[in-house]
Amino acid sequence: MKTLEKSYTASFNEENGELHSSIAGLWSEDSIQEYFDAVNDSAVPLLKARKSIHAFVDFSGFVPQDRGTSEKIRDHLLASAKFGLKRIAIIGATPLMQMQYKRLSHGIEVSFKDNKLEALAWLRS
């Protein structure tokens, strides 16, 4: 069952040069910045190496966000694309979340998968 309590993880997978994160709950326009900061910090090794950014994200506990928070997500995705974000593999997204994210991530290759193994295989292909 999904909860509205906010939580996240963010890390750099050095072996494969990927960002891995998870996000859950309902966020506000202000609070979502905490997640963005963690993801940005995790991306530093890729930025320093001037490599493309490929990200794996677990949306299992994420719920559809309000318009203001969605716009912040879109803005972060657009900025991230300018810094090299190319691909995002997502698991755990409901059909509504998939529709919302597709609208927000214009210009970035996004794939929704059923499990982590499928998501990572696509991300690394």
mmCIF file of C-alpha atoms in Angstrom:
data_model
loop_
_atom_site.group_PDB
_atom_site.id
_atom_site.type_symbol
_atom_site.label_atom_id
_atom_site.label_comp_id
_atom_site.label_asym_id
_atom_site.label_seq_id
_atom_site.Cartn_x
_atom_site.Cartn_y
_atom_site.Cartn_z
ATOM 1 C CA MET A 1 0.000 0.000 0.000
ATOM 2 C CA LYS A 2 1.282 3.444 -0.872
ATOM 3 C CA THR A 3 1.804 6.026 1.817
ATOM 4 C CA LEU A 4 1.992 9.794 1.554
ATOM 5 C CA GLU A 5 5.071 9.897 3.819
ATOM 6 C CA LYS A 6 8.078 11.312 1.964
ATOM 7 C CA SER A 7 11.236 9.220 1.590
ATOM 8 C CA TYR A 8 14.046 8.814 -0.909
ATOM 9 C CA THR A 9 17.427 7.259 -1.616
ATOM 10 C CA ALA A 10 20.055 8.390 -4.103
ATOM 11 C CA SER A 11 23.422 6.880 -4.958
ATOM 12 C CA PHE A 12 26.036 6.569 -7.676
ATOM 13 C CA ASN A 13 26.627 3.060 -9.010
ATOM 14 C CA GLU A 14 30.312 3.343 -9.806
ATOM 15 C CA GLU A 15 30.631 -0.083 -11.442
ATOM 16 C CA ASN A 16 28.137 0.823 -14.177
ATOM 17 C CA GLY A 17 28.336 4.614 -14.080
ATOM 18 C CA GLU A 18 24.656 5.052 -13.228
ATOM 19 C CA LEU A 19 22.507 7.017 -10.846
ATOM 20 C CA HIS A 20 20.176 4.900 -8.733
ATOM 21 C CA SER A 21 17.378 6.427 -6.697
ATOM 22 C CA SER A 22 13.997 5.788 -5.193
ATOM 23 C CA ILE A 23 11.328 8.237 -4.177
ATOM 24 C CA ALA A 24 8.074 7.744 -2.311
ATOM 25 C CA GLY A 25 5.232 9.782 -0.925
ATOM 26 C CA LEU A 26 3.646 13.124 -1.633
ATOM 27 C CA TRP A 27 6.014 16.081 -1.978
ATOM 28 C CA SER A 28 5.550 19.842 -2.044
ATOM 29 C CA GLU A 29 7.212 22.342 -4.362
ATOM 30 C CA ASP A 30 9.674 23.162 -1.590
ATOM 31 C CA SER A 31 10.323 19.706 -0.143
ATOM 32 C CA ILE A 32 11.080 18.035 -3.514
ATOM 33 C CA GLN A 33 14.323 20.031 -3.631
ATOM 34 C CA GLU A 34 15.768 17.734 -0.943
ATOM 35 C CA TYR A 35 15.463 14.784 -3.345
ATOM 36 C CA PHE A 36 16.861 16.818 -6.257
ATOM 37 C CA ASP A 37 19.884 17.845 -4.160
ATOM 38 C CA ALA A 38 20.614 14.209 -3.275
ATOM 39 C CA VAL A 39 20.340 13.120 -6.914
ATOM 40 C CA ASN A 40 22.504 16.030 -8.064
ATOM 41 C CA ASP A 41 25.163 15.177 -5.477
ATOM 42 C CA SER A 42 25.157 11.569 -6.694
ATOM 43 C CA ALA A 43 25.686 12.752 -10.279
ATOM 44 C CA VAL A 44 28.913 14.654 -9.526
ATOM 45 C CA PRO A 45 31.254 11.813 -10.641
ATOM 46 C CA LEU A 46 29.494 11.637 -14.015
ATOM 47 C CA LEU A 47 29.558 15.388 -14.431
ATOM 48 C CA LYS A 48 33.268 15.561 -13.620
ATOM 49 C CA ALA A 49 33.958 12.794 -16.135
ATOM 50 C CA ARG A 50 31.712 14.539 -18.691
ATOM 51 C CA LYS A 51 29.776 11.309 -19.227
ATOM 52 C CA SER A 52 26.156 10.838 -20.201
ATOM 53 C CA ILE A 53 23.840 10.276 -17.289
ATOM 54 C CA HIS A 54 21.721 7.131 -17.143
ATOM 55 C CA ALA A 55 19.387 6.781 -14.174
ATOM 56 C CA PHE A 56 17.430 3.992 -12.539
ATOM 57 C CA VAL A 57 14.480 5.174 -10.418
ATOM 58 C CA ASP A 58 12.129 3.172 -8.223
ATOM 59 C CA PHE A 59 8.695 4.825 -8.063
ATOM 60 C CA SER A 60 7.091 1.996 -6.063
ATOM 61 C CA GLY A 61 5.953 4.352 -3.306
ATOM 62 C CA PHE A 62 5.606 7.524 -5.373
ATOM 63 C CA VAL A 63 2.155 8.998 -5.901
ATOM 64 C CA PRO A 64 0.919 11.524 -8.489
ATOM 65 C CA GLN A 65 2.079 14.988 -7.482
ATOM 66 C CA ASP A 66 0.225 18.291 -7.580
ATOM 67 C CA ARG A 67 0.732 20.674 -10.498
ATOM 68 C CA GLY A 68 3.299 22.874 -8.758
ATOM 69 C CA THR A 69 5.470 19.936 -7.707
ATOM 70 C CA SER A 70 5.115 18.381 -11.156
ATOM 71 C CA GLU A 71 6.391 21.609 -12.707
ATOM 72 C CA LYS A 72 9.409 21.497 -10.372
ATOM 73 C CA ILE A 73 10.076 17.917 -11.497
ATOM 74 C CA ARG A 74 9.823 19.001 -15.145
ATOM 75 C CA ASP A 75 12.221 21.904 -14.532
ATOM 76 C CA HIS A 76 14.726 19.585 -12.840
ATOM 77 C CA LEU A 77 14.503 17.085 -15.712
ATOM 78 C CA LEU A 78 15.063 19.834 -18.299
ATOM 79 C CA ALA A 79 18.069 21.159 -16.381
ATOM 80 C CA SER A 80 19.408 17.629 -15.929
ATOM 81 C CA ALA A 81 19.138 17.003 -19.677
ATOM 82 C CA LYS A 82 21.363 20.036 -20.264
ATOM 83 C CA PHE A 83 23.954 18.412 -17.980
ATOM 84 C CA GLY A 84 23.849 15.074 -19.796
ATOM 85 C CA LEU A 85 20.802 13.108 -18.601
ATOM 86 C CA LYS A 86 19.976 10.790 -21.501
ATOM 87 C CA ARG A 87 18.052 7.769 -20.214
ATOM 88 C CA ILE A 88 15.830 6.919 -17.263
ATOM 89 C CA ALA A 89 14.572 3.427 -16.435
ATOM 90 C CA ILE A 90 11.662 3.445 -13.986
ATOM 91 C CA ILE A 91 9.989 0.673 -12.025
ATOM 92 C CA GLY A 92 6.920 0.775 -9.828
ATOM 93 C CA ALA A 93 5.084 3.561 -11.647
ATOM 94 C CA THR A 94 1.311 3.334 -11.843
ATOM 95 C CA PRO A 95 -0.323 4.018 -15.228
ATOM 96 C CA LEU A 96 -1.238 7.526 -14.023
ATOM 97 C CA MET A 97 2.350 8.171 -12.895
ATOM 98 C CA GLN A 98 3.615 6.938 -16.262
ATOM 99 C CA MET A 99 1.361 9.381 -18.110
ATOM 100 C CA GLN A 100 2.425 12.254 -15.852
ATOM 101 C CA TYR A 101 6.130 11.432 -16.156
ATOM 102 C CA LYS A 102 6.022 11.044 -19.944
ATOM 103 C CA ARG A 103 4.554 14.539 -20.141
ATOM 104 C CA LEU A 104 7.258 15.935 -17.849
ATOM 105 C CA SER A 105 10.279 14.231 -19.408
ATOM 106 C CA HIS A 106 10.030 15.420 -23.001
ATOM 107 C CA GLY A 107 13.382 14.988 -24.762
ATOM 108 C CA ILE A 108 14.715 12.292 -22.415
ATOM 109 C CA GLU A 109 14.528 8.601 -23.257
ATOM 110 C CA VAL A 110 12.328 7.011 -20.560
ATOM 111 C CA SER A 111 11.269 3.405 -20.186
ATOM 112 C CA PHE A 112 8.901 1.918 -17.618
ATOM 113 C CA LYS A 113 9.703 -1.661 -16.641
ATOM 114 C CA ASP A 114 8.140 -4.294 -14.404
ATOM 115 C CA ASN A 115 11.239 -5.071 -12.352
ATOM 116 C CA LYS A 116 14.754 -3.922 -11.590
ATOM 117 C CA LEU A 117 16.488 -6.548 -13.738
ATOM 118 C CA GLU A 118 14.518 -5.503 -16.833
ATOM 119 C CA ALA A 119 15.069 -1.829 -16.062
ATOM 120 C CA LEU A 120 18.833 -2.187 -15.665
ATOM 121 C CA ALA A 121 19.110 -4.360 -18.796
ATOM 122 C CA TRP A 122 17.317 -1.654 -20.810
ATOM 123 C CA LEU A 123 19.374 1.123 -19.219
ATOM 124 C CA ARG A 124 22.632 -0.640 -20.139
ATOM 125 C CA SER A 125 21.593 -1.637 -23.677
#
